Amino acid sequence: EAVGQQFRPVKVGDSFGPTWETCWFKVELSIPPAWEGKEVHFIWESDGEGMVWRDAQPVQGLTNEGEKTSYILTRSLKESEPHSLTLYVELACNGLFGAGKGSMIAPPDPDRRFTLSKAELVIFNRDVYELLVDLEILLEMAQLLGEENQRSFQALYTANQMINMCDVKDPSTFPAARELAAAIFSQRNGESQHTIHAVGHCHIDSAWLWPYEETIRKCARSWATVVRLMESNPELTFACSQLRLLSVLWQAQQFEWVRSCYPGLYTRIQDFVAKGQFIPVGGTWVEMDGNLPSGESMVRQFLQGQRFFQEQFGRSCLEFWLPDTFGYSAQLPQLMHGCGIRRFLTQKLSWNLVNSFPNHTFFWEGIDGSQVLTHFPPGDSYGMHGRLEEMLKTVKNNKDKGRVNHSAFLFGFGDGGGGPTQEMLDRMKRMSDTDGLPRVQMSTPDQLFSVLEKESSQLCTWVGELFLELHNGTYTTQAQIKKGNRECERILHDVEVLSTLAVAQDSTFQYPASQLQQLWRLLLLNQFHDVLPGSCIQLVVEDALQYYTEIRRAGAQLQQEAVQSLCRELLQPEAGSTDSTLVFNTLPWQRSEVISRTGPAGTETLALVTVPSMGYALLREPLPPPQPVAVRKQEDGSISMENGVIAVCLDTLGRLTSLRLLGSQREAVADGCNANQFALFDDIPLYWDAWDVMDYHLETRKPVTTLLKPLEVTLAGGLRGSASFSLQIGESSTLTQEIILDATCPYLRFLTQVEWKEAHKFLKVEFPVQVRSTNATYEIQFGHLQRPTHWNTSWDWARFEVWAHKWMDLSEHGFGVALLNDCKYGASTHRNVLSLSL
C-alpha cells in the first residue's frame, strides 16, 4: 500500500505530524563505486520512531532514544553487489515514550511535529569503533574497580599506552593498540568469580503512553532489530515475554499481533525460536496486573498464554516473567504450580519506597504452601546497557551472595521497545571472562534457573504477598476501568455457567467456545499492567472502555441464547397462566433475596425468591417475608430501618449512627463515631500522579458534610426499605446515595453515584466499628490474607493503602463486620476503621 503512494521530495530539517500520524519515506540510495571494500551504513535520525523496509519486509527499527540510528547496507561492498537500491522508512509520529507535553508522563501533545534531523549514506570505520569500545571498558575498569584493586591501575596504564601508540591520522597504528587491550581482556578469572547470565530483553508495554495500535508497530520495530542482530551475533539470546502483540495484541498477545500483521517477520522469529536464541517467556496472555484480576482471570491468563506458546512454538513456558507489575498476589505461586511453572522472575520490588526487600534469589510461598524459585535481577532493572558499572552493581547489590553465585542481567532498551544493540553485545564480549570482573556469559532463563536450582539449598523463603510499597493509587485510578473489569469478569462467569448447564440438558446446544475465547482475550488484554491499573493515556482508556462495552453486549447475547436453550419450555406462555418470572442463580449456594421485576404494565415490583445453587426457580406467587422491613423517620430527621436480622439508624447526612445484629444485640458502630462517613483527601504525590497516593495524604482528611438533599425515605418498608440523600464534595462534585435494607437480608446495601469533577483529590468512605483485632482480612484470588491494622513497623505503615477484591473483614472472637463492594479495589484498615477508596 505504501509503495503505491505518490511521494514528494523532502529534505533534512522538515517536520511531520501531528502526533500518532504515520509518514512513509522512499529512500533512493546510490553508493559510489570508490567505496568498494568499505562498510556502508544508512544513517537516519528523527525524534519519531522509524522502521526500515527492504524488499517488502521490515528489517530494522530506527530510534534515536533506542540508540539505533544506522542500518548496515553492507559490511564490505563488493563490485558484484548492487550500488543503487531503494529502501522505505515508516515513521511513526511519536517517540519511544509517546508524546507527553512537558514531561514523559504528561498527556500527549496532539499537535507535536517530528523532525528529520539526519539522512546520510556513510562509510563506517569498524577499526575505530572497536578501538573506542576497548577504551571505554578500560576506562570504566580504571574508574570503578577502586584504588585498592591492581586491575584498575593495569587498565589505566594500558589505556594510556594505547593513546600514546595511536596516531589518528595513521590507521595502521590501531591494530597494535588493540592488541594491548586484548592482553588485558584475555587474562582469565578464577573459578569462584560470580557468573552473570546476560539475556537480551525488550520490555514493551502493550499500552501505556501510546495506544494498543501503536504497540503492534513497536513490536515489529523491536523484534525485526533483534532478529537482524541474531543473524550477525549467533551467541545472542533474547527473552521475549509478550509474543502475541502482532496479531492484534503480543505477551502471548504481542506474538499474536506480529503473526497477523507481519507474517514474514513472524516466520523468521519462529526460525530463531527453533534455534534456541529467540526465547518465549512469560506464560500468560499479557503481562497482567499482579493484584486486581480475579482468580479465574489469572487462570485464564496462564491458560491462554501457555496454550498459545504450545501451539505456536511447541513448548510451554517454564518461567513466569512479570518484571514491571505493581505488586504480586500471594495466590500466584499456587496458580503457577497449577500451570506447570516453578520459576518466577521480576524486579519491581526494587522500586519500594520504604523498605528494601531482603533477597534477590529466594523461594516464594503462596497461601496454600506452594513454593516457586524466585529471582530478582540484582541490578534492579530489566533494561541494562551492558556497561561495566551495571555488572559491578549486579554483584555488589546481590543480597544472596554466598548462597548462590549466579544472577540475571537483562539488557536492552525497554518499556517503549527498542531492545539490545550491537554496542551492548560488544561491551559484554570484552567482559566474558576477564580477571577482576564478574564472569559474563550469554545465557537463557532456563540455564539461569537450572543452576540456581542446584544452588538452592541455603535460600531463604518469603511467605505471602510481594507488596510493592509504591503505586498504591493504581488500585483506584480510572474507576470506570475498574468497574468494567469486575462486571465483565462476572458476565463471562455467568455465560459459562449457563452455557454448561444448557449443554448438560440439551446435547444439540453448541457451547460458544470460540466466542468466549475471543471475549476472554479482550478482557485479559485490558488487564495489562498499565491498563487495568489506570496508569495509561486517555486514548488507551477509551479503547479499554470500548472493549468492555463489546464484552457486555456479546455476553448478554450469549446469556440469552443459553437461557433460551436451557428453559425453552418454561419460557413458553401457557393459556390462562399467571405472569411468572424465571430467576437464575449462577453462584454455588442457595440464595434467598428480594428481586425487582417488571410487570405487564411495565411497572417495577418487588418479590422475595429462593433459588437453588447453580439453578433456577420459576416465580409466580411471591413469597411473603417472615418479617417485613420497618422504616421510621424520627422528628430530628434521622431514619431507622429494621428487618428482624439487623437494625440501623441513619442521621440526616446519611451516616450510620447504629448498626446492630439483633440476635446478639451487639452494636457494630464504634461509640461516638459515624459509619458511612465520606472523607476527602488531598492527593499530590511526589511524581507518579496517576500511580501514587502518598502516606502524607492521610494528614489532609476532611469529612464530607455539605448537604445538598437531606435524607428522605424512598421506600417505606415491606420487602424493601430505603432512604436517599445527596452531598457536595469539594468545589464542584456531587454524591447521591440510596441506602437499602431488604427483608431477611443480613447486610445493608449502599448504591452510590458520584459526579466527579475534582483534581488531585481522593474520596473514601469510612466505617469505624466496635471490633478490636490486630489483623484485618481481605479477599484475594481464590482465598484471603490478613494484613496488620497497626503501624508498628515500617513494613506495616508502608501498607497504609492496600488492595482487596470483593470484601474486607475485621473480626474478633464471636463478632465481626465486613465491607463488600462490586467494583472497587483500594482499601485500608487502620485500628478499627474500615475504609474503601472510591
Short mmCIF file of C-alpha atoms in Angstrom, two decimals, residues 212 249 253 284-289 293 296-305 485 489 492 517-529 548 551:
data_model
loop_
_atom_site.label_atom_id
_atom_site.label_comp_id
_atom_site.label_asym_id
_atom_site.label_seq_id
_atom_site.Cartn_x
_atom_site.Cartn_y
_atom_site.Cartn_z
CA TYR A 212 -2.71 -0.53 21.63
CA LEU A 249 -2.23 -7.87 20.72
CA GLN A 253 -0.81 -11.25 22.80
CA THR A 284 0.47 -15.52 30.34
CA TRP A 285 -1.58 -13.83 27.63
CA VAL A 286 -0.29 -10.39 28.66
CA GLU A 287 1.95 -9.18 31.46
CA MET A 288 -1.11 -8.53 33.57
CA ASP A 289 -1.52 -6.59 36.77
CA PRO A 293 -7.56 -9.60 38.20
CA GLU A 296 -10.42 -17.02 37.30
CA SER A 297 -8.91 -14.23 35.19
CA MET A 298 -5.41 -15.16 36.35
CA VAL A 299 -6.05 -18.81 35.47
CA ARG A 300 -7.22 -17.70 32.00
CA GLN A 301 -4.09 -15.55 31.61
CA PHE A 302 -1.96 -18.67 32.10
CA LEU A 303 -4.29 -20.92 30.11
CA GLN A 304 -4.41 -18.67 27.06
CA GLY A 305 -0.71 -17.86 27.26
CA ASN A 485 -13.20 -5.32 34.71
CA GLU A 489 -15.45 -10.99 34.87
CA LEU A 492 -18.17 -14.26 31.45
CA GLN A 517 -12.22 -17.23 23.89
CA GLN A 518 -12.46 -14.00 21.90
CA LEU A 519 -14.22 -12.22 24.77
CA TRP A 520 -11.82 -13.59 27.38
CA ARG A 521 -8.85 -12.41 25.31
CA LEU A 522 -10.31 -8.90 25.15
CA LEU A 523 -10.77 -8.90 28.92
CA LEU A 524 -7.29 -10.34 29.51
CA LEU A 525 -5.79 -7.68 27.25
CA ASN A 526 -7.38 -4.94 29.36
CA GLN A 527 -5.75 -6.48 32.44
CA PHE A 528 -2.33 -5.41 31.17
CA HIS A 529 -0.35 -3.76 33.96
CA TYR A 548 -15.76 -3.66 27.96
CA ILE A 551 -17.91 -7.86 26.18
#
